[in-house]
Amino acid sequence: MTKTRIFSGIQPSAGSLHLGNYVGALMQWRDLQDDFDAIYCVVDMHAITSPQDPAELRASTRATAAQYIASGIDPTKSTLFVQSHVPAHAELAWVLNTLTGFGEASRMTQFKDKSARQGSEAASVGLFTYPVLMAADILLYDTKVVPVGDDQRQHVELTRDLAGRFNSRFGDTFVVPEARIGTETARIYDLQDPTSKMSKSAASDSGLIRLLDDPKRTAKKIKSAVTDDEREIRSDRQAKPGVTNLLAILSAFSRTPVAELEASFAGKGYGDLKGAVAEAVVAELEPVRARTLELLDDPAELDRLLAVGADRAESIAQETLARVYDRIGF
Ligand code: ADP
Ligand code: NA
């Protein structure tokens, strides 16, 4: 029986991925790779829609791939590659650009947010067509399921619209994919500002756990997490965002439902909870960090793994692109 194809990607992050990326993306990807035919991509072409330093981009692309592998993405089970190594992404994106309405692209809320942040003069046309490149990423692989965060729902909708539009204009060519949105407990918030998502663009570093942080630093950040003036350890996103976030983190790292954790912490204090979170996070992330550093220490081996992934991705992508070119009259 052939496995269902899934595709997902993360932009290379300067420095290191964070705990939110790990829980919201990498952990799920690792679990999915056994049951699905998984394609995981480091989307460096998306990354240049914000101004980049070339040497830094190159380093962070490799470091991001290394963190995928160190987190358990197995390059012999999954297809793991770097987007710019497969030119078909840019080629299909161009074709899809010609099918995307200007008004349709203008309605993408992430573009509105990001272009407002960059300024309308600084924001590039590349940032504007970012969702079309994402549609190409997904459609090239006959992807059936796209595991993404809630913030990407609109982009997957656009992908579905473009696939359907192409199919009805030129004949059945693309698989129309579905989004698989992560659960609320898979969303991690800033330790210092627990009503905001943990994000690489956080104002301060103290609320952000990086996968490559020193374990002592990680434990210290967790022990300094913001809580509240009560004593009760229970999950309540509105009234107790800090404690709720710590419970969600512990739930992810101990593979234990939140309700069970609440019961086991009955009568205990926030110090106990923080201690348990720090212990669970450090125990799991320490080997991830060590393995990442090992991989980065052997660039030839990492390049070899990424070349194998790019070859496999390329052969699938080329087949789709040939079908598309034929249909449109090239
Ligand atoms: P950031 O928000 O730091 O810019 P990205 O947008 O690059 O991170 O996200 C990459 C992946 O990590 C996406 O799949 C996204 O859903 C997931 N992710 C990012 N931040 C979090 C978070 N705080 N909690 C859960 N998942 C997250
Ligand atoms: Na983001």
XYZ file of C-alpha atoms and ligand atoms in Angstrom:
358
model
C 0.000 0.000 0.000
C 1.398 3.394 -0.837
C 1.568 5.857 2.016
C -0.170 9.227 1.906
C 2.177 12.025 0.863
C 2.713 14.943 3.269
C 4.822 18.061 2.792
C 5.959 20.649 5.295
C 8.733 23.219 5.583
C 10.376 25.649 7.952
C 12.388 28.719 7.068
C 16.005 28.628 8.119
C 16.283 30.554 11.395
C 19.346 32.531 12.340
C 20.837 31.052 15.489
C 18.631 28.152 16.366
C 15.101 26.826 16.206
C 13.021 27.296 19.357
C 10.832 25.209 21.607
C 7.701 26.319 19.716
C 9.134 25.030 16.430
C 10.114 21.805 18.172
C 6.721 21.072 19.757
C 4.546 22.604 17.009
C 6.433 21.221 14.025
C 9.410 18.884 14.544
C 7.836 16.536 17.126
C 4.781 16.094 14.925
C 6.866 15.622 11.794
C 8.875 12.943 13.575
C 5.701 11.105 14.565
C 4.174 11.429 11.092
C 7.157 10.051 9.177
C 6.340 6.425 10.058
C 2.795 6.471 8.707
C 3.182 8.956 5.854
C 5.444 9.448 2.866
C 6.910 12.640 4.302
C 8.743 15.403 2.461
C 10.365 17.995 4.713
C 12.011 21.070 3.281
C 14.216 23.885 4.559
C 12.615 26.746 2.649
C 15.550 29.072 1.997
C 13.816 30.638 -1.038
C 11.046 31.844 1.268
C 13.652 33.224 3.661
C 14.962 35.803 1.160
C 11.608 37.609 1.192
C 13.157 39.386 4.196
C 16.599 40.954 3.632
C 19.318 38.393 4.367
C 23.019 38.248 5.037
C 24.326 35.636 2.529
C 26.859 33.939 4.818
C 24.335 33.862 7.644
C 21.619 32.386 5.421
C 23.962 29.643 4.211
C 24.945 28.774 7.784
C 21.401 28.849 9.126
C 20.089 26.691 6.272
C 22.576 23.957 7.205
C 21.998 24.431 10.935
C 18.226 24.146 10.451
C 18.621 20.918 8.470
C 20.928 19.582 11.186
C 18.309 20.401 13.852
C 15.635 18.547 11.852
C 17.811 15.432 11.790
C 18.902 15.794 15.411
C 15.227 16.085 16.400
C 14.520 12.713 14.871
C 13.638 13.447 11.254
C 15.262 10.400 9.715
C 16.633 11.173 6.236
C 16.317 7.524 5.262
C 12.579 7.518 6.126
C 11.670 11.049 5.064
C 12.795 13.114 2.113
C 14.746 15.979 3.668
C 16.107 18.684 1.382
C 16.818 22.365 0.821
C 14.301 24.200 -1.384
C 16.817 26.073 -3.579
C 18.478 22.754 -4.515
C 15.371 21.862 -6.557
C 14.804 24.508 -9.268
C 11.309 23.204 -10.072
C 9.981 25.188 -7.069
C 10.766 28.486 -8.783
C 9.569 27.201 -12.162
C 6.176 26.032 -10.955
C 5.765 29.170 -8.844
C 6.043 31.248 -12.024
C 3.298 29.285 -13.732
C 1.071 29.567 -10.657
C 1.752 33.311 -10.465
C 0.033 33.646 -13.827
C -3.065 31.930 -12.410
C -3.236 33.942 -9.193
C -5.449 36.991 -9.090
C -3.835 40.207 -7.930
C -6.798 40.819 -5.633
C -6.668 37.245 -4.391
C -2.993 37.604 -3.398
C -3.727 40.996 -1.827
C -6.118 39.354 0.629
C -3.419 37.218 2.279
C -3.312 38.386 5.891
C 0.291 37.306 6.459
C 1.392 39.576 3.592
C -0.563 42.451 5.082
C 1.099 41.908 8.486
C 4.619 41.405 7.161
C 4.497 44.221 4.611
C 3.171 46.547 7.313
C 6.213 45.600 9.415
C 8.721 45.966 6.536
C 7.100 49.141 5.171
C 5.274 49.287 1.829
C 8.346 50.580 -0.062
C 10.741 48.028 1.462
C 8.381 45.060 1.062
C 9.222 43.161 -2.140
C 7.073 41.577 -4.827
C 8.656 38.323 -3.619
C 6.997 38.820 -0.241
C 3.729 39.443 -2.065
C 3.928 36.183 -4.032
C 5.312 34.141 -1.108
C 2.047 32.150 -0.812
C 2.267 31.226 -4.511
C 5.758 29.795 -3.975
C 4.322 27.876 -1.025
C 1.582 26.531 -3.289
C 4.277 25.352 -5.716
C 6.171 23.645 -2.860
C 3.060 21.674 -1.949
C 1.693 20.897 -5.422
C 5.003 19.692 -6.889
C 4.880 16.598 -4.707
C 1.258 15.536 -5.195
C 0.873 16.334 -1.511
C -2.334 15.090 0.092
C -1.851 16.475 3.612
C -0.029 19.625 4.771
C 0.736 19.717 8.523
C 0.865 23.417 9.429
C 0.132 25.898 12.166
C -3.146 27.793 12.197
C -1.379 30.871 10.728
C -0.862 28.963 7.446
C -4.488 27.942 6.957
C -5.183 30.734 4.452
C -2.128 29.814 2.358
C -3.237 26.193 2.111
C -6.694 27.436 1.053
C -5.033 29.438 -1.753
C -3.065 26.330 -2.746
C -6.299 24.366 -2.987
C -7.911 27.101 -5.094
C -4.934 27.231 -7.470
C -4.839 23.451 -7.844
C -8.560 23.344 -8.585
C -8.326 26.251 -11.030
C -5.431 24.658 -12.933
C -7.221 21.295 -13.050
C -10.426 22.741 -14.418
C -8.651 24.910 -16.990
C -6.037 22.434 -18.228
C -7.253 19.001 -17.115
C -6.591 16.937 -14.019
C -2.985 17.589 -13.037
C -2.657 18.392 -9.341
C -3.745 16.623 -6.176
C -5.848 19.084 -4.141
C -4.233 19.046 -0.662
C -5.748 19.385 2.796
C -4.359 21.271 5.796
C -3.771 19.365 9.019
C -3.805 22.035 11.704
C -1.887 21.383 14.930
C -3.725 21.194 18.258
C -3.901 24.028 20.782
C -1.602 22.209 23.246
C 1.002 22.057 20.472
C 1.161 25.856 20.601
C 3.853 27.187 22.912
C 3.864 30.711 24.321
C 6.621 33.054 25.420
C 7.796 32.254 28.970
C 7.931 35.935 29.922
C 4.863 37.036 27.967
C 2.620 33.945 27.953
C -0.155 35.571 25.925
C 2.180 35.847 22.885
C 3.337 32.873 20.831
C 6.952 31.885 21.395
C 8.640 33.328 18.317
C 12.095 33.972 16.908
C 11.041 37.615 16.522
C 10.377 37.993 20.288
C 11.474 41.290 21.828
C 13.497 39.584 24.548
C 15.491 36.344 24.616
C 14.488 35.358 28.154
C 11.066 34.004 27.175
C 12.446 31.934 24.311
C 14.032 28.469 24.649
C 16.415 27.714 21.807
C 17.224 24.123 20.869
C 20.919 24.967 20.934
C 20.859 26.806 24.281
C 23.121 25.491 26.995
C 21.035 23.194 29.318
C 21.767 25.393 32.376
C 20.442 28.414 30.524
C 17.335 26.495 29.472
C 16.618 25.417 33.063
C 17.153 28.966 34.302
C 14.737 30.408 31.733
C 12.062 27.883 32.705
C 12.533 28.547 36.424
C 12.127 32.298 35.762
C 8.916 31.836 33.727
C 6.063 34.224 34.563
C 3.186 32.575 36.480
C 0.490 34.275 38.630
C -0.351 35.118 42.262
C -2.443 32.009 42.928
C -1.085 28.646 44.001
C -3.253 26.310 42.012
C -1.728 24.287 39.173
C -4.483 24.107 36.574
C -4.859 24.874 32.899
C -6.812 28.061 32.104
C -5.607 29.954 29.050
C -7.441 33.178 29.992
C -6.858 33.437 33.736
C -3.554 31.542 34.059
C -1.605 31.776 30.773
C 1.840 31.209 32.348
C 0.899 28.059 34.264
C -1.130 26.814 31.316
C 1.905 27.200 29.058
C 4.145 25.301 31.494
C 1.563 22.493 31.637
C 1.382 22.387 27.836
C 5.183 22.131 27.603
C 5.304 19.386 30.220
C 2.447 17.579 28.500
C 4.361 17.589 25.197
C 7.663 16.469 26.723
C 6.222 13.830 29.066
C 3.606 12.589 26.568
C 1.035 12.955 29.359
C -2.404 14.588 29.005
C -2.758 17.938 30.813
C -5.617 16.622 33.005
C -3.356 13.867 34.306
C -0.623 16.393 35.090
C -3.084 18.625 36.938
C -4.086 15.668 39.107
C -0.492 14.677 39.830
C 0.427 18.256 40.859
C -2.527 18.680 43.220
C -1.256 20.313 46.439
C 2.166 21.046 44.939
C 3.673 24.485 44.174
C 4.784 26.330 41.059
C 8.418 25.566 41.976
C 7.667 21.851 41.667
C 6.002 22.370 38.298
C 8.901 24.447 36.959
C 11.391 21.869 38.225
C 9.555 19.085 36.415
C 9.300 21.121 33.192
C 12.999 22.032 33.285
C 13.993 18.429 33.877
C 11.828 17.045 31.066
C 12.878 19.703 28.542
C 16.599 19.470 29.318
C 16.551 15.657 29.217
C 15.057 15.679 25.727
C 16.849 18.680 24.241
C 20.337 17.897 25.474
C 20.845 15.014 23.015
C 19.230 17.108 20.241
C 21.777 19.835 20.868
C 24.694 17.374 21.026
C 23.627 15.643 17.802
C 23.185 18.985 16.007
C 26.702 20.056 16.947
C 28.026 16.678 15.784
C 26.303 17.040 12.407
C 27.589 20.586 11.963
C 31.066 19.295 12.737
C 30.926 16.978 9.707
C 29.782 19.228 6.840
C 30.580 16.620 4.176
C 28.194 14.096 5.747
C 25.441 16.685 6.176
C 25.857 17.776 2.549
C 25.687 14.156 1.451
C 22.408 13.602 3.322
C 20.926 16.787 1.832
C 22.060 15.831 -1.674
C 20.309 12.459 -1.372
C 17.139 14.272 -0.291
C 17.399 16.815 -3.122
C 17.827 14.016 -5.695
C 14.737 12.219 -4.468
C 12.707 15.450 -4.333
C 13.941 16.513 -7.766
C 12.810 13.314 -9.452
C 9.257 13.723 -8.122
C 9.163 17.469 -8.824
C 10.474 17.110 -12.377
C 7.724 14.659 -13.234
C 5.042 17.065 -11.999
C 6.622 20.015 -13.769
C 6.831 18.108 -17.061
C 3.118 17.316 -16.761
C 2.349 20.991 -16.086
C 4.498 22.282 -18.967
C 2.863 19.859 -21.338
C -0.637 20.885 -20.235
C -0.033 24.622 -20.575
C 1.511 24.428 -24.046
C 5.298 24.603 -23.436
P 8.371 31.899 14.161
O 6.976 32.113 14.661
O 9.375 31.819 15.241
O 8.724 32.901 13.079
P 7.916 30.079 12.013
O 6.781 30.926 11.599
O 9.129 30.038 11.169
O 8.362 30.464 13.501
O 7.346 28.636 12.237
C 7.899 27.442 11.763
C 7.047 26.279 12.229
O 7.021 26.214 13.643
C 5.576 26.357 11.802
O 5.139 25.033 11.515
C 4.874 26.903 13.009
O 3.524 26.519 13.071
C 5.688 26.304 14.146
N 5.703 27.211 15.295
C 6.302 28.423 15.348
N 6.137 28.987 16.552
C 5.399 28.121 17.279
C 4.884 28.126 18.616
N 5.122 29.137 19.444
N 4.182 27.059 19.041
C 3.944 26.014 18.212
N 4.394 25.945 16.948
C 5.115 26.975 16.476
Na 6.046 33.128 12.028
